XYZ file of C-alpha atoms in Angstrom:
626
model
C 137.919 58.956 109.828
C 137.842 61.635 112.798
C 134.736 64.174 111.807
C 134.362 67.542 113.385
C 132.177 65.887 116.209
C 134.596 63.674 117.849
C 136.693 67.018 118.805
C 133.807 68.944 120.046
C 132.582 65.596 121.739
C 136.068 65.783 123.754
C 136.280 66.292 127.257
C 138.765 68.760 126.492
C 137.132 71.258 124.025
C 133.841 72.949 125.335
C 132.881 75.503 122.510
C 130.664 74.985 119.953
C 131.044 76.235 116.035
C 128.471 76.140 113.967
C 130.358 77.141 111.367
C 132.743 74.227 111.351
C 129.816 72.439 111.330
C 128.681 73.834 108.164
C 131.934 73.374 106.482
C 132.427 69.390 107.040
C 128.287 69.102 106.264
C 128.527 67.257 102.840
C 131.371 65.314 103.113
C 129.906 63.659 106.504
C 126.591 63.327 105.114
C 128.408 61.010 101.910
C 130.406 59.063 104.497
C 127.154 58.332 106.291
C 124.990 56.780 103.639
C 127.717 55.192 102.310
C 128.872 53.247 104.604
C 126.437 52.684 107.715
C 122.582 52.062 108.202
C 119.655 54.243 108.831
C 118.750 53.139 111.927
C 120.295 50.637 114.819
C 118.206 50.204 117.783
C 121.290 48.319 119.580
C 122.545 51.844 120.840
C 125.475 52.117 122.220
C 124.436 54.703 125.508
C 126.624 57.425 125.549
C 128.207 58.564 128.980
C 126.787 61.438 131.266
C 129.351 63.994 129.799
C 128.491 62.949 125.910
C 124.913 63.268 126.722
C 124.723 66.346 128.002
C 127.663 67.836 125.445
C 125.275 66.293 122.412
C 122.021 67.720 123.939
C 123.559 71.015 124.411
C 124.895 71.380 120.448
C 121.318 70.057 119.501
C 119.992 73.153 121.414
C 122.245 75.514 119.936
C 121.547 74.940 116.438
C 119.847 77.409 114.271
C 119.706 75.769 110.555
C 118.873 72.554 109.578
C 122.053 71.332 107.689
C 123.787 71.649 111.605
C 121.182 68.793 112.778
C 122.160 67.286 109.710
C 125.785 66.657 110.570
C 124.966 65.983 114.360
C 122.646 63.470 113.303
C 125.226 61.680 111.010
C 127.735 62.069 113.650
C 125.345 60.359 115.909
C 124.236 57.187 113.546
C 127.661 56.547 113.251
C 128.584 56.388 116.734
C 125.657 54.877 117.324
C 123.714 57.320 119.894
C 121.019 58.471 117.899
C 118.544 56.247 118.690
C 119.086 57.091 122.679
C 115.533 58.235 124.333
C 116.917 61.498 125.936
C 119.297 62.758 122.668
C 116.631 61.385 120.421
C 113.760 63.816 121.695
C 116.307 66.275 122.031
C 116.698 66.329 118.384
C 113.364 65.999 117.033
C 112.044 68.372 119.440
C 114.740 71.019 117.932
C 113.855 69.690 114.007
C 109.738 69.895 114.527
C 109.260 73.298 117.105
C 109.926 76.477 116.191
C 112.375 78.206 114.801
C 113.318 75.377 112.653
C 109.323 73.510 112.208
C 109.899 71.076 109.317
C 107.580 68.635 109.812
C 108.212 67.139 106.650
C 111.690 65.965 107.589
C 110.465 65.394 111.448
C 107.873 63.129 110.925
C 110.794 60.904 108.738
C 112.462 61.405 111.827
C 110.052 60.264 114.454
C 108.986 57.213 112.192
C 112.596 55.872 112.410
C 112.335 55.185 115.532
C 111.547 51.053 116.889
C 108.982 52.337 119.689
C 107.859 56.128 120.565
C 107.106 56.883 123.781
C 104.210 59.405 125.045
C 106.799 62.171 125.214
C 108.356 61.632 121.257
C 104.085 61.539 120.144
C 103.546 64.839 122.171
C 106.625 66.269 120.318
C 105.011 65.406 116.965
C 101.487 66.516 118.058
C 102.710 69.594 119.451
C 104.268 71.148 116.210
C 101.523 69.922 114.117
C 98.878 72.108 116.619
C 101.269 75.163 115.300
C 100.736 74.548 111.922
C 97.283 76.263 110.182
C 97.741 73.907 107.089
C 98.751 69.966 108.331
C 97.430 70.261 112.011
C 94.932 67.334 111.295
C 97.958 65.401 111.193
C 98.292 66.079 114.782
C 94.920 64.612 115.249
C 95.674 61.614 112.801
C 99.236 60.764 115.012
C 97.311 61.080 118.396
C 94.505 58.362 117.084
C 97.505 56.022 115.763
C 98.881 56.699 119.418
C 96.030 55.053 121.334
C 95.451 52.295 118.769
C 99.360 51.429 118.798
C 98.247 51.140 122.846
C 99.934 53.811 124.339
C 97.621 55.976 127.095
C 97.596 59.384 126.437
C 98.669 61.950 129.429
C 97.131 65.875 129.894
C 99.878 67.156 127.449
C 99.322 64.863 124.867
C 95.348 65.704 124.757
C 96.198 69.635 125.145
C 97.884 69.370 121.781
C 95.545 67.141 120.304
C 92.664 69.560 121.268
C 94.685 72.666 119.641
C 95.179 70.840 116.662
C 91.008 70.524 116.239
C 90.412 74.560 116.923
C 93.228 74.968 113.853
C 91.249 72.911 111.324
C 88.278 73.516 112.786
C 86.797 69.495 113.741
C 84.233 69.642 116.709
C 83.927 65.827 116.657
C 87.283 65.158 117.080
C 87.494 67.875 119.894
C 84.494 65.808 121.358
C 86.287 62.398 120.945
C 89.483 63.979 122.802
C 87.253 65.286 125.206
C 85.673 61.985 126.095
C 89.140 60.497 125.976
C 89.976 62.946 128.830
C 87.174 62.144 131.005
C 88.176 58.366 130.453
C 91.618 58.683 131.837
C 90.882 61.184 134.241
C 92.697 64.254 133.273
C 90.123 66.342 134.054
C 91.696 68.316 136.932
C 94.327 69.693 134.528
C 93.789 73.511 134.634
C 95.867 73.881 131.742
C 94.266 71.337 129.744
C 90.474 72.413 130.792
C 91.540 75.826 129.764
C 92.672 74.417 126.127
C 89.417 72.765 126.149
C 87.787 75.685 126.697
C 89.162 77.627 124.074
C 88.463 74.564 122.099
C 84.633 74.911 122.458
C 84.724 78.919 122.377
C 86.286 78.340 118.437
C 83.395 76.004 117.629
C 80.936 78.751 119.312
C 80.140 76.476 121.951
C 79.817 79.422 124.571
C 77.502 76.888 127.091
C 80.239 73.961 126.467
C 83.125 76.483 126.944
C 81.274 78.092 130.498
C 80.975 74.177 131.862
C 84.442 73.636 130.991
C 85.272 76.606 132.871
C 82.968 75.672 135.950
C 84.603 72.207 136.251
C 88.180 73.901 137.024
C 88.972 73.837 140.801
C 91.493 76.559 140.659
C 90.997 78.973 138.127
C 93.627 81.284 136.518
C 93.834 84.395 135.235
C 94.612 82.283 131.579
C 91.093 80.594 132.275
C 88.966 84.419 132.761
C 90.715 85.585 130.037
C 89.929 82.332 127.486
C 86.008 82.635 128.950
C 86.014 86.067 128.264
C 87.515 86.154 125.046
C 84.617 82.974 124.559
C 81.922 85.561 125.056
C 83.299 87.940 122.803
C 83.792 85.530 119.865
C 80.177 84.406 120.735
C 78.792 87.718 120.516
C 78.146 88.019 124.196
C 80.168 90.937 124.487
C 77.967 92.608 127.479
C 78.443 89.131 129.561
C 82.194 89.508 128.827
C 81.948 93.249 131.283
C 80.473 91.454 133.619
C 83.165 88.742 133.946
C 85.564 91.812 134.589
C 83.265 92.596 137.024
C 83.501 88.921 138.782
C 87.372 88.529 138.015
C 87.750 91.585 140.158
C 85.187 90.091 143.090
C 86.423 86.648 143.092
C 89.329 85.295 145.697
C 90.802 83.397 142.676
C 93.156 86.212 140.793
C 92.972 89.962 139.260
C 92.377 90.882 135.641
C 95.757 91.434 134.114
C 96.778 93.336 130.822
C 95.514 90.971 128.556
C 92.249 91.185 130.097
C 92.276 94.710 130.060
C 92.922 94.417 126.331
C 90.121 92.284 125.906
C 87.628 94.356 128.198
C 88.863 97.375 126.678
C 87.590 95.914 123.155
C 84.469 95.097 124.553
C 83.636 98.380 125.626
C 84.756 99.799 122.138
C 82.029 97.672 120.543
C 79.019 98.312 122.994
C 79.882 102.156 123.408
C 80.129 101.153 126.838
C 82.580 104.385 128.473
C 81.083 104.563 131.382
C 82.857 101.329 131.644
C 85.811 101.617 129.715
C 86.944 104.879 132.440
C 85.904 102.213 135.440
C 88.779 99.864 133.209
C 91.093 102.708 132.764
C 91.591 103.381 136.592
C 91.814 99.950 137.223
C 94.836 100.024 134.771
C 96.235 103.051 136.401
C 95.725 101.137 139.842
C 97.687 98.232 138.769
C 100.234 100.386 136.823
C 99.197 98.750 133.502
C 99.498 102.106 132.164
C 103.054 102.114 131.373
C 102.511 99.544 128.515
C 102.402 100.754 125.073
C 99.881 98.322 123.875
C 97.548 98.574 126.939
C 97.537 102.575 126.113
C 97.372 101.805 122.581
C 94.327 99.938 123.320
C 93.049 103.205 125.688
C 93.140 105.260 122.624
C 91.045 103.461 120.480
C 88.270 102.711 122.746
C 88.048 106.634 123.713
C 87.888 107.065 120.163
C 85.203 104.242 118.937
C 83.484 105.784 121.979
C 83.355 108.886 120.220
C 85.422 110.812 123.257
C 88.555 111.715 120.895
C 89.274 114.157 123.769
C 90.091 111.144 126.626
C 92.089 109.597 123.584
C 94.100 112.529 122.848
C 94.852 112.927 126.823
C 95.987 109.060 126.834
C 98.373 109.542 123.775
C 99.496 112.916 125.207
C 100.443 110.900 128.806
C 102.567 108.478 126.815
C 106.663 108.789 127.382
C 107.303 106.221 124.107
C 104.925 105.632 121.203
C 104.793 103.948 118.343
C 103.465 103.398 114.817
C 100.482 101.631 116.300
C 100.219 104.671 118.492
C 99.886 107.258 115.841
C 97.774 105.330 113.764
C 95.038 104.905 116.468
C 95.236 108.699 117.176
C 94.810 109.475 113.674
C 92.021 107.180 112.797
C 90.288 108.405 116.169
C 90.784 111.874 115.438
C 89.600 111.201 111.665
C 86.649 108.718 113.047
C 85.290 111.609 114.673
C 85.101 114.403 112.310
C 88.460 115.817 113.088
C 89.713 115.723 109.491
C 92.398 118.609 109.942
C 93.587 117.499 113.093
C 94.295 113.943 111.816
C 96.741 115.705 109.361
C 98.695 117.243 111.710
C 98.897 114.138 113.593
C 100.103 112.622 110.621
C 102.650 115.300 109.666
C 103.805 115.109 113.284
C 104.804 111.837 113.447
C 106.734 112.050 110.650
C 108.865 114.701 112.473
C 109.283 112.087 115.224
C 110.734 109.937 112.592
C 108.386 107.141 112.448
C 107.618 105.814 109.608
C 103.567 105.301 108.406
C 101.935 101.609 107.401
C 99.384 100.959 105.715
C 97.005 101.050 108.781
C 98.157 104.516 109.234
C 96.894 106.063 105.110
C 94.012 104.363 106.070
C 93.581 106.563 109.035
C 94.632 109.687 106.709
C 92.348 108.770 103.927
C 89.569 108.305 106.113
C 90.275 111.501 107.866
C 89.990 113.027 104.139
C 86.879 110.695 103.361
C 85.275 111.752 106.667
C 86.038 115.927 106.264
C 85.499 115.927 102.546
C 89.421 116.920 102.080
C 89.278 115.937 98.121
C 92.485 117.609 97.067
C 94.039 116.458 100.194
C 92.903 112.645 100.008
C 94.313 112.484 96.142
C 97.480 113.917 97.320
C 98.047 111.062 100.353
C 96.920 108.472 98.032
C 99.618 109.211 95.590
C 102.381 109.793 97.626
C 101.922 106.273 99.676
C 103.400 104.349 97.166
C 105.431 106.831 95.536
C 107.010 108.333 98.706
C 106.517 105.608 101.263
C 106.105 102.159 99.360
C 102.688 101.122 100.928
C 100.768 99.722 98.054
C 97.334 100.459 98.218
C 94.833 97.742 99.778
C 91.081 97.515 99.783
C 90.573 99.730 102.596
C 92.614 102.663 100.841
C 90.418 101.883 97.749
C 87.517 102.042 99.528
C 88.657 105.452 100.955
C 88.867 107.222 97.505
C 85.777 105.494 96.680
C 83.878 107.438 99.322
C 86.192 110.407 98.966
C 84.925 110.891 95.136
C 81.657 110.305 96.454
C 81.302 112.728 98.498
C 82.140 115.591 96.264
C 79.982 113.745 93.834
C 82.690 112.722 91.433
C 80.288 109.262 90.978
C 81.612 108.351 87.707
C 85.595 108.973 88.158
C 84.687 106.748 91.674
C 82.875 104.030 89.227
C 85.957 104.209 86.854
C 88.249 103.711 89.990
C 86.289 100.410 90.934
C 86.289 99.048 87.953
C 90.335 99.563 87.045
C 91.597 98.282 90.654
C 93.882 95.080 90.739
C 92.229 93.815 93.518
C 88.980 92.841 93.440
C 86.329 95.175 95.127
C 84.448 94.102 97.775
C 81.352 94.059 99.050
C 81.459 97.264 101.102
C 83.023 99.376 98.566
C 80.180 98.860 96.394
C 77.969 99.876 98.861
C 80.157 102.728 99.997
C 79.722 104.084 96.420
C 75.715 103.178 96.375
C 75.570 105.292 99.423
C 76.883 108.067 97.405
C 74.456 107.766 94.634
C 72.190 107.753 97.293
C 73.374 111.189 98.586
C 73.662 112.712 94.758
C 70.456 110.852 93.660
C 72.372 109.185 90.860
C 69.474 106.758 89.377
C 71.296 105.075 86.566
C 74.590 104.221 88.663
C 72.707 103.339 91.499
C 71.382 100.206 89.804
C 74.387 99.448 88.052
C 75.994 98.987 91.635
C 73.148 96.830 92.851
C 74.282 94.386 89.857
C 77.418 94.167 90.947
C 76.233 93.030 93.724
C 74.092 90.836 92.134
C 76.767 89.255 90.564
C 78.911 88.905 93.643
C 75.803 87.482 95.425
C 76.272 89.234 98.115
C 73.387 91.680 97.995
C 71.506 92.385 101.390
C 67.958 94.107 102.122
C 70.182 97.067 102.813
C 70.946 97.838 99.488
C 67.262 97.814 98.205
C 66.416 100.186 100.715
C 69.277 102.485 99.666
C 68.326 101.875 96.153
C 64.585 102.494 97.109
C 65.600 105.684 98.598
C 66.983 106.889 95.614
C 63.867 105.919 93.699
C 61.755 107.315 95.996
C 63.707 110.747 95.934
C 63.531 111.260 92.646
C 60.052 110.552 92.764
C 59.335 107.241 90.309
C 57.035 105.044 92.297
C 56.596 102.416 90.149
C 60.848 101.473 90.389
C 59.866 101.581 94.378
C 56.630 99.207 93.848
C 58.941 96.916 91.413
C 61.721 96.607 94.088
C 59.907 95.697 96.894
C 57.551 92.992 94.758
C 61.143 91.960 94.182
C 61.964 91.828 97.585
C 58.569 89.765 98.670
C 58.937 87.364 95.916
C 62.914 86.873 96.776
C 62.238 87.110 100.421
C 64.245 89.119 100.993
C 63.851 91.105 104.808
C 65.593 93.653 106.478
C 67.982 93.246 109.526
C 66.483 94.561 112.606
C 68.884 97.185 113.621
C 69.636 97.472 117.447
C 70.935 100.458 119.327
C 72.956 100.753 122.687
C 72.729 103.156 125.307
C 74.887 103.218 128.656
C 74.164 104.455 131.753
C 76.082 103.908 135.233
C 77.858 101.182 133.588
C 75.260 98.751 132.919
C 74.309 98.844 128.303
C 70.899 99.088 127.658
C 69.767 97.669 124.281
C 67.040 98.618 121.886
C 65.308 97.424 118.661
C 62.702 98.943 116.707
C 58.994 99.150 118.734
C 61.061 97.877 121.359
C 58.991 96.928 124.412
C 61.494 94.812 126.471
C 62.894 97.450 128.782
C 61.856 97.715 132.324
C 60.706 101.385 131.528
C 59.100 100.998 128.423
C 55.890 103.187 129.455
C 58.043 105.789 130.412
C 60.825 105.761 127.127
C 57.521 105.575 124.913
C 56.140 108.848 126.819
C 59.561 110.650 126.909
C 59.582 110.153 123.092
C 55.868 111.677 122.377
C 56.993 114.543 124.025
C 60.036 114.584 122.232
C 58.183 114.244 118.929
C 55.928 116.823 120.220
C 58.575 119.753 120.872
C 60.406 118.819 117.915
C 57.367 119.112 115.659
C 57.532 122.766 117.137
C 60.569 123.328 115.721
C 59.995 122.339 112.084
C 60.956 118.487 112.515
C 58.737 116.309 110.108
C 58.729 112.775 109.764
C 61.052 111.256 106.803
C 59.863 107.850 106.144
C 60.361 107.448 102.038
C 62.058 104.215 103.063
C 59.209 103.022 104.789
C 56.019 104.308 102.869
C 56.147 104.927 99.181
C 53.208 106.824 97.336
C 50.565 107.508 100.376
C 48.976 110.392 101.170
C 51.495 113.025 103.453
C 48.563 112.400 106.455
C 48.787 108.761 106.475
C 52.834 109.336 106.830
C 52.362 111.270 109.610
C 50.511 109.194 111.365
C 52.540 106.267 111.600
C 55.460 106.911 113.043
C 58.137 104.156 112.756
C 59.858 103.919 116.945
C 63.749 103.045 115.506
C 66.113 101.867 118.193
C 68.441 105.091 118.238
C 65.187 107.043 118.962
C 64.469 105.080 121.736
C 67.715 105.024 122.975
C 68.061 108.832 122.535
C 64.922 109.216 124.588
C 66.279 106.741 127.436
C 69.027 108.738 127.514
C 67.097 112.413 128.105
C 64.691 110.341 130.571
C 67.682 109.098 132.700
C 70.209 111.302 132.301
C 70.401 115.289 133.701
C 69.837 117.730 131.614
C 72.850 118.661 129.222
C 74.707 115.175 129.829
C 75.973 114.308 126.876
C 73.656 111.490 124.749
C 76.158 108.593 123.394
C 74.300 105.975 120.867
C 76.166 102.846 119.429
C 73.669 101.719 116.321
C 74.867 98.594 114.382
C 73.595 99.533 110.899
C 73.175 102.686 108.975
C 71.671 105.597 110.471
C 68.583 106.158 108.465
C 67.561 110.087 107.323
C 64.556 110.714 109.758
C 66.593 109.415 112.811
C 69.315 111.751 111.988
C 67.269 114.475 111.128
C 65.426 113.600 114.968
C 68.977 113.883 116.673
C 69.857 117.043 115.181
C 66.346 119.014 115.822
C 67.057 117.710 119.325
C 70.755 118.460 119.968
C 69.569 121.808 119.718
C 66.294 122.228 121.317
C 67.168 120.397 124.231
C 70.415 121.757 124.423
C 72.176 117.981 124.675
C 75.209 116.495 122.566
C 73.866 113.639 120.849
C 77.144 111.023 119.811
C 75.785 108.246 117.552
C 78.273 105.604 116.124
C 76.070 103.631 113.180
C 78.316 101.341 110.863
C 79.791 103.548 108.866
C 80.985 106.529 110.848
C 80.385 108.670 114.045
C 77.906 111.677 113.542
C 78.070 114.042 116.485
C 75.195 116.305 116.920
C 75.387 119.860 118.266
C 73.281 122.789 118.588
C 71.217 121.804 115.645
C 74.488 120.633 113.527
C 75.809 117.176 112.374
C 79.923 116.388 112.047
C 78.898 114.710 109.078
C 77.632 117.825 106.990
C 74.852 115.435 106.228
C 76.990 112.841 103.989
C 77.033 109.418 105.678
């Protein structure tokens, strides 16, 4: 019987058609398992030209029924089982595009002996697999007990196979397994290692890994710094930009600018984000859409929407990503209005909006207290654009109602979602019965969260405040027995400052920093002149029930005050003040930042976890809603 593969096999035909393939598939497939065996080790080796013809259609093919018929046209001529077309094959069935490691692993277990370069085939596509890579691990063990040593490759895969489900010991087994057969001089595979350790948060491990390699690359900085990051050493992770840039080894690239560029987002740092941003212009990194992409959102998340808008402005192409940054930056920062522009703008460009881009609308709505406006978008997403709503969109609303103290329609929204609310949405609406003093739905949040378990110390204090507000001690004495006989403790906050590049960090009665004497006497006289002005101390959350001249004097030193008074202590006067706090801004520290903005004459920026509040001549961007 002549198939379809002994005329493209010919010396005299050199084009390939998959779709002749295709047509001949099930007829050769019955003809094979009719009438010849699964497997023959006794190959018959093909010549040069055959070789290199097969190897070539096995590259070419893009569905899995064409390796079907090649590999029946092999079996029966008897070449399957040839090293070279063999790996060939399975390395085309088990790696991307095609993956099936179902019918590759049949595959590789067919043949009489593997070889180190068929088990790294295996391993490799089961380290790109989030759901069967411990299979990878499971192969690689039956490799060196079936006696065959292991080279670099081989233990790279292995050792991405652990970080996707997750196994430190067998990461440490490969590890020692590397140090036995001395592959430890393999950049690549010490970088893998590395990467390895940073996904266990093994930051020390990770750094030693990265210490042992003789000739680092800009792939190594980059996994170290992404390390710190994960490991929540995000001010180290500046100054390994800082080294990268010193050191004879290589220069940061564009993923490291991404990466730095995040960093700087989460510490506030722009002092140090603009030192990034001209090294990107230096190295002509600013031509790529995602490094500017990137640009925009750290402006914004450093609360300079201004620098963002000038990035996006510079840009020749954008995107959807693009516009969606701008608009969540511009709705981040109180710029509600010009959000919707943004929004209405790029539909004129004639891109289309993702989710991530209504959640940038409905947040610039949320954030400006655009009710009409934020029912309108919400709406029209699914009916005009076919986004369906997600929990972030949800959570939008939620704190859209809220705000114009529509509590119960935002309770009725919770409650009637298909998806199941979260956490934070519960919390966003708790906040709002905070705001509206709305006892009775206040507490029937907190059982929510009850129920979800996932109730933290800052809810009681919300729900404190709201007893306390309304003025029924004995609720505030009940929840904090509650509290003491649950154990339950509140998160130290901490607040960031920068100055001349370098973060400074603050908690509560901080007395860490270098200048301590000198922050503590800035913020007396702070207190002082703002005590002038009408500012009084709001500590309900703190002290319940005690006489007003107890309250005043014990004044509770948070870590935005002290990092507000580093900054008028170190800074000239009428420098602008910019605080990253990583919970809640409580009332007395905002009411502090806003009697200063305007008797010192200073912009105050704080970012707290829910939003960006930028003081002004005596004025908040939040209207007082956070």
């Amino acid at each position: 019987m002549k198939t379809v593969y002994s005329i493209f096999l010919s010396p005299s035909r050199h084009h390939f058609s998959p779709l002749r393939f295709h047509s001949e598939a099930a007829a050769a497939l019955e003809y094979h398992n009719q009438h010849h065996p699964l497997s023959n080790p006794n190959s018959i080796a093909p010549n040069a030209y055959q070789e290199k013809t097969i190897i070539s259609l096995t590259k070419s093919c893009t569905h899995k029924s064409h390796l079907l018929l090649i590999q029946t046209h092999l079996l029966r001529n008897f070449h399957f089982y040839n090293p070279t077309i063999f790996l060939s094959f399975l390395s085309r069935c088990a790696l991307p595009p095609l993956h099936d490691l179902s019918y590759s692993h049949k595959i590789f277990s067919q043949f009489p002996a593997p070889n180190v370069s068929l088990y790294n085939t295996m391993i490799r596509a089961y380290s790109l697999s989030n759901d069967v890579a411990k299979k990878g691990v499971l192969l690689y063990q039956e490799m060196l007990r079936s006696g065959i040593s292991p080279n670099a490759l081989t233990s790279m895969f292995a050792t991405k196979c652990c970080i996707k489900f997750g196994s430190l010991f067998s990461g440490l087994q490969i590890h020692a397994r590397i140090l036995k057969d001395g592959h430890q001089s393999d950049s690549l595979l010490l970088t893998t290692l590395m990467d390895f350790y940073s996904s266990m948060e093994k930051g020390r491990e990770a750094h030693k890994v990265f210490d042992e390699i003789s000739l680092r690359d800009t792939v190594a900085w980059n996994v170290l710094i992404s390390c710190y990051m994960r490991n929540g050493r995000t001010r180290d992770a500046l100054g390994l930009f800082d080294a990268m840039r010193n050191s004879n080894e290589c220069q940061p690239d564009e993923v490291t600018c991404l990466l730095v560029l995040q960093a700087c987002a989460g510490l506030n740092a722009l002092e140090f984000g603009e030192q990034v941003h001209n090294y990107i212009e230096e190295r002509g990194f600013h031509n790529m859409m995602n490094v500017c992409n990137s640009l925009i959102a750290m402006y914004s998340r450093c609360g300079c929407v201004e620098k963002a808008y000038d990035v996006f402005r510079g840009m020749v192409n954008r995107d959807v990503v693009t516009w969606s940054a701008m608009i969540s930056g511009l709705a981040s920062n109180g710029y509600g209005r010009d959000a919707i522009e943004a929004f209405e703008e790029m539909q004129r460009a004639g891109l289309v909006p993702d989710d991530q881009t209504f959640t940038g609308v409905l947040s610039a709505c949320s954030h400006s207290g655009l009710v009409d406006e934020g029912r309108i978008f919400f709406e029209a997403m699914k009916r005009d654009f076919g986004v369906v709503p997600n929990i972030h969109h949800y959570g939008c609303m939620v704190d859209i109602l809220g705000r114009a103290g529509l509590l119960e329609e935002a309770y009725d929204l919770v409650s009637s979602m298909r998806i199941k609310p979260d956490a934070a949405m519960w919390r966003t609406l708790l906040g709002a019965c905070r705001i509206h003093r709305h006892l009775a739905l206040g507490e029937r949040v907190i059982e929510h969260l009850i129920e979800m378990k996932a109730q933290e110390a800052g809810d009681y204090v919300l729900l404190l405040n709201i007893y306390s507000s309304v003025g029924n001690w004995e609720k505030v004495i009940e929840v904090r027995k509650l509290m003491k006989d649950k154990g339950i403790q509140t998160t130290p906050a901490s607040s960031t400052v920068e100055l001349k590049g370098q973060v400074h960090e603050f908690v509560a009665d901080d007395v860490s920093h270098p200048q301590k004497k000198k922050i503590y006497e800035t913020l007396e006289e702070i207190n002082q002149q703002l005590r002038i002005a009408g500012y009084v101390v709001e500590i309900t959350s703190d002290l319940h029930n005690v006489e007003d001249k107890s309250k005043q004097s014990a004044p509770s030193y948070h870590s935005e005050k002290l990092a507000i008074a580093f900054g008028v202590l170190a800074t000239p006067p009428g420098t602008t003040i910019r605080v990253a706090k990583d919970l809640r801004i409580c009332v007395d520290c905002h009411n502090f930042a806003k009697i200063l903005s305007a008797v010192y004459n200073r912009k105050v920026v704080i970012r707290d976890r829910n939003r960006f509040h930028h003081f002004e001549e005596g004025r908040c961007s939040c209207n007082d809603y956070w």
